GROMACS .gro file of C-alpha atoms in nm:
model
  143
    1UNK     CA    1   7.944  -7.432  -9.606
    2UNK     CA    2   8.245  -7.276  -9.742
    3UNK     CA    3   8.394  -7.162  -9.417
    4UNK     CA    4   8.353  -7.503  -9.262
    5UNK     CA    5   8.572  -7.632  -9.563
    6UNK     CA    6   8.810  -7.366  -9.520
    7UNK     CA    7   8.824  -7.429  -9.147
    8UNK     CA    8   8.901  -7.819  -9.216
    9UNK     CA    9   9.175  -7.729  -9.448
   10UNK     CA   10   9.298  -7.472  -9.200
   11UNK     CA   11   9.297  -7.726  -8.952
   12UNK     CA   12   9.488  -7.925  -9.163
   13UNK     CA   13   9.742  -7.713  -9.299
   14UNK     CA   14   9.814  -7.567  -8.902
   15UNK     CA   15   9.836  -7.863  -8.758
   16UNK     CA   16   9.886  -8.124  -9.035
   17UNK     CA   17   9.764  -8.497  -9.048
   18UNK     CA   18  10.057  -8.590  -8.797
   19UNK     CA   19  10.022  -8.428  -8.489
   20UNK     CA   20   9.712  -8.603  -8.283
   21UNK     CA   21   9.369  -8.790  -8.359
   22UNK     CA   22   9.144  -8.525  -8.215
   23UNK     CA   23   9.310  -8.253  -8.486
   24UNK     CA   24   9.208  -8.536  -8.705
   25UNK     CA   25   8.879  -8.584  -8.553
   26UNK     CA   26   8.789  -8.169  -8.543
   27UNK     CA   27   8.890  -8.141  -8.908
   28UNK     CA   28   8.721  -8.436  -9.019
   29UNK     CA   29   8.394  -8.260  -8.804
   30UNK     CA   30   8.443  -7.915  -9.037
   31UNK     CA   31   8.427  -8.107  -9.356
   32UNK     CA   32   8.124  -8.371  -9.266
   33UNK     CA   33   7.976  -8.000  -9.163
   34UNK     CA   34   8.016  -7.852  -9.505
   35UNK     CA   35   7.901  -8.207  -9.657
   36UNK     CA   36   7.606  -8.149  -9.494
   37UNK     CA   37   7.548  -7.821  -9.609
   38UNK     CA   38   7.633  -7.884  -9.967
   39UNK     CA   39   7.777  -8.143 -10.136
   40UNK     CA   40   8.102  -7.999 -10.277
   41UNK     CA   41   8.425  -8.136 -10.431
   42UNK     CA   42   8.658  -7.941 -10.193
   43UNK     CA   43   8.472  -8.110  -9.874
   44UNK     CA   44   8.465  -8.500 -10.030
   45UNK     CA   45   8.803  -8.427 -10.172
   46UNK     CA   46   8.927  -8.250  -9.819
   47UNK     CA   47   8.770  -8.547  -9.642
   48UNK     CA   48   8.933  -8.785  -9.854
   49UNK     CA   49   9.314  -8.660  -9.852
   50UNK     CA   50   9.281  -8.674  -9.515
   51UNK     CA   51   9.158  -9.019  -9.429
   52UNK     CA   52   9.422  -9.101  -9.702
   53UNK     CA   53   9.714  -8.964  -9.527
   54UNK     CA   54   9.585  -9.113  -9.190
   55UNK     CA   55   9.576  -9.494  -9.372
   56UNK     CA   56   9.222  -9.504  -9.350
   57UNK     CA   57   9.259  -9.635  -9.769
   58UNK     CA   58   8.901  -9.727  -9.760
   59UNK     CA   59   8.712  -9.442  -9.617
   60UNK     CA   60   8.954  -9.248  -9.796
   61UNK     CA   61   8.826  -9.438 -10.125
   62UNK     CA   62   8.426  -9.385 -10.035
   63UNK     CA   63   8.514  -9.009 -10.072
   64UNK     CA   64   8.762  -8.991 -10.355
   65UNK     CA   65   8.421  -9.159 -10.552
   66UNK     CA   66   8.218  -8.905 -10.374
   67UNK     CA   67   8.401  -8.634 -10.512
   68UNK     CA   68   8.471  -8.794 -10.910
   69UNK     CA   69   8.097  -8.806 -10.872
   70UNK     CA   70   8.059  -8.388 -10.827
   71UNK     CA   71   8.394  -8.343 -11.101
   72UNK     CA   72   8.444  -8.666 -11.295
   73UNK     CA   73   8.731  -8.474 -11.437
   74UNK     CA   74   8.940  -8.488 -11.133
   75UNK     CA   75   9.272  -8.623 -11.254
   76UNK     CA   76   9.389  -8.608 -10.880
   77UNK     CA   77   9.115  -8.753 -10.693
   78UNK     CA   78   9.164  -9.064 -10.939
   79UNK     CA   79   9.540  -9.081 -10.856
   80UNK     CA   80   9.487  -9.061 -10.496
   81UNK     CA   81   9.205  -9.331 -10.516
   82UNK     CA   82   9.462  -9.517 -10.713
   83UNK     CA   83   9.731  -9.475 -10.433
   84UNK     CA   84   9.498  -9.581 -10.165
   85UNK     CA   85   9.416  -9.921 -10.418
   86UNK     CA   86   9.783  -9.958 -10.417
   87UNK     CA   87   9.845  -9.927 -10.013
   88UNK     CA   88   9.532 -10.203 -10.011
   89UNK     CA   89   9.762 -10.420 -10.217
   90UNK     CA   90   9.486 -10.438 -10.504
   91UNK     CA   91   9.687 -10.370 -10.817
   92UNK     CA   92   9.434 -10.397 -11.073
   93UNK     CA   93   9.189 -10.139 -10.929
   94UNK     CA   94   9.483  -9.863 -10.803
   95UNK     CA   95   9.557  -9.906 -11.236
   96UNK     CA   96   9.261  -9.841 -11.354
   97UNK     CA   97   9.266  -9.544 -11.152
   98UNK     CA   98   9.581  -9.461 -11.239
   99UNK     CA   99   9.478  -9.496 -11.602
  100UNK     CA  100   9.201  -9.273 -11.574
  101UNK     CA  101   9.428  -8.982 -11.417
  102UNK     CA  102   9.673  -8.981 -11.655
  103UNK     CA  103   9.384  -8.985 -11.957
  104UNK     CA  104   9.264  -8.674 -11.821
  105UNK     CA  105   9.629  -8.540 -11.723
  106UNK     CA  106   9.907  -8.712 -11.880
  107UNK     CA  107  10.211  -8.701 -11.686
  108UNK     CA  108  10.555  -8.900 -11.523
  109UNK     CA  109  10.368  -8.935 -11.160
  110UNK     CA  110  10.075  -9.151 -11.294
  111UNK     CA  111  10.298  -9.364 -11.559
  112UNK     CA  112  10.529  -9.438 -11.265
  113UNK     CA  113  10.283  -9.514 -11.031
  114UNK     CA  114  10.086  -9.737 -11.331
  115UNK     CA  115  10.459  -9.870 -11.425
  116UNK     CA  116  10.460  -9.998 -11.031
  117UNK     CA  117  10.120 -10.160 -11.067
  118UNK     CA  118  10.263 -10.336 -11.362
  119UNK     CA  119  10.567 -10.497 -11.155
  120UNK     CA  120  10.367 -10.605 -10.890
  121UNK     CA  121  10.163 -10.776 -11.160
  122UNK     CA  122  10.462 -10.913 -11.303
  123UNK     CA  123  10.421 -10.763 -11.625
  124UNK     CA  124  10.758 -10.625 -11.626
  125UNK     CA  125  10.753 -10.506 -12.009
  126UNK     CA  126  10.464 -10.256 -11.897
  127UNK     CA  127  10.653 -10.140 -11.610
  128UNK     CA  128  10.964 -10.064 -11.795
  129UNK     CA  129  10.733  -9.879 -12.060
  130UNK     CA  130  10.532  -9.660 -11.817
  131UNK     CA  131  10.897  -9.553 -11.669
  132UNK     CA  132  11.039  -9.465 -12.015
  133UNK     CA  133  10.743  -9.307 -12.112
  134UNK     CA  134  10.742  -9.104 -11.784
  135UNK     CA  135  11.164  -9.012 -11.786
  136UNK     CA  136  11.037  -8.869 -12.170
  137UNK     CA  137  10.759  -8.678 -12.065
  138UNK     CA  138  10.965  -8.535 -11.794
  139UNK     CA  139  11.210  -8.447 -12.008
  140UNK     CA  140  11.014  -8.259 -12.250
  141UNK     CA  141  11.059  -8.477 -12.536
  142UNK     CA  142  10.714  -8.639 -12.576
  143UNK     CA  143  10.340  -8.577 -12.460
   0.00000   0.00000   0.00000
């Protein structure tokens, strides 16, 4: 199980998410291979990114749940679910996922990317906030 993970994010990091659909295809094979095995949060997560970064938002979504599922506590697998909300155009989900990455792991990515929800919703207060907020955090002066 763990080498067919390995070998998807090999596959990956050699020949990235750019270069052709059958990489795509053979590292999307190595992870459904180690999902099969056992269930892990490195294969759903692997499986996820990648569908992500391919625009495939909703399969990309069916795995990000997969893996919150195995580690509820994964700040990143709710920003990336949040991203893919966001590329779907569905603003309310993408910032309640966005909210529930930055309660586990506060930080200027997720208030920006919640502060962009908030525009798009036209609550323009909120957006200005989450951006302030996030230029303090980066800048050391608040938590």
């Amino acid at each position: 199980m763990g080498l067919a993970v390995s070998k998807g994010n090999l596959a990956i990091r050699e020949h990235g998410t750019l270069i052709g659909k059958s990489l795509k295809d053979e590292a999307i094979g190595y992870y459904l291979k180690a999902i099969s095995y056992n269930e892990t949060y490195d294969a759903y997560y692997g499986l996820a990114t990648l569908c992500k970064d391919w625009g495939e938002y909703q399969n990309a979504i069916h795995f990000y749940e997969q893996a919150i599922k195995i580690d509820s506590n994964s700040y990143k697998s709710y920003n990336d679910m949040g991203y893919c909300y966001y590329e779907l155009k569905d603003d309310i989900k993408a910032l309640e996922c966005f909210k529930k990455s930055f309660d586990i792991n506060p930080n200027g990515m997720v208030l920006r990317n919640m502060g962009n929800c908030y525009k798009n919703l036209g609550e323009i207060e909120q957006f200005k906030d989450c951006y302030n907020k996030a230029d303090m955090i980066e800048n050391g002066l608040t938590s």
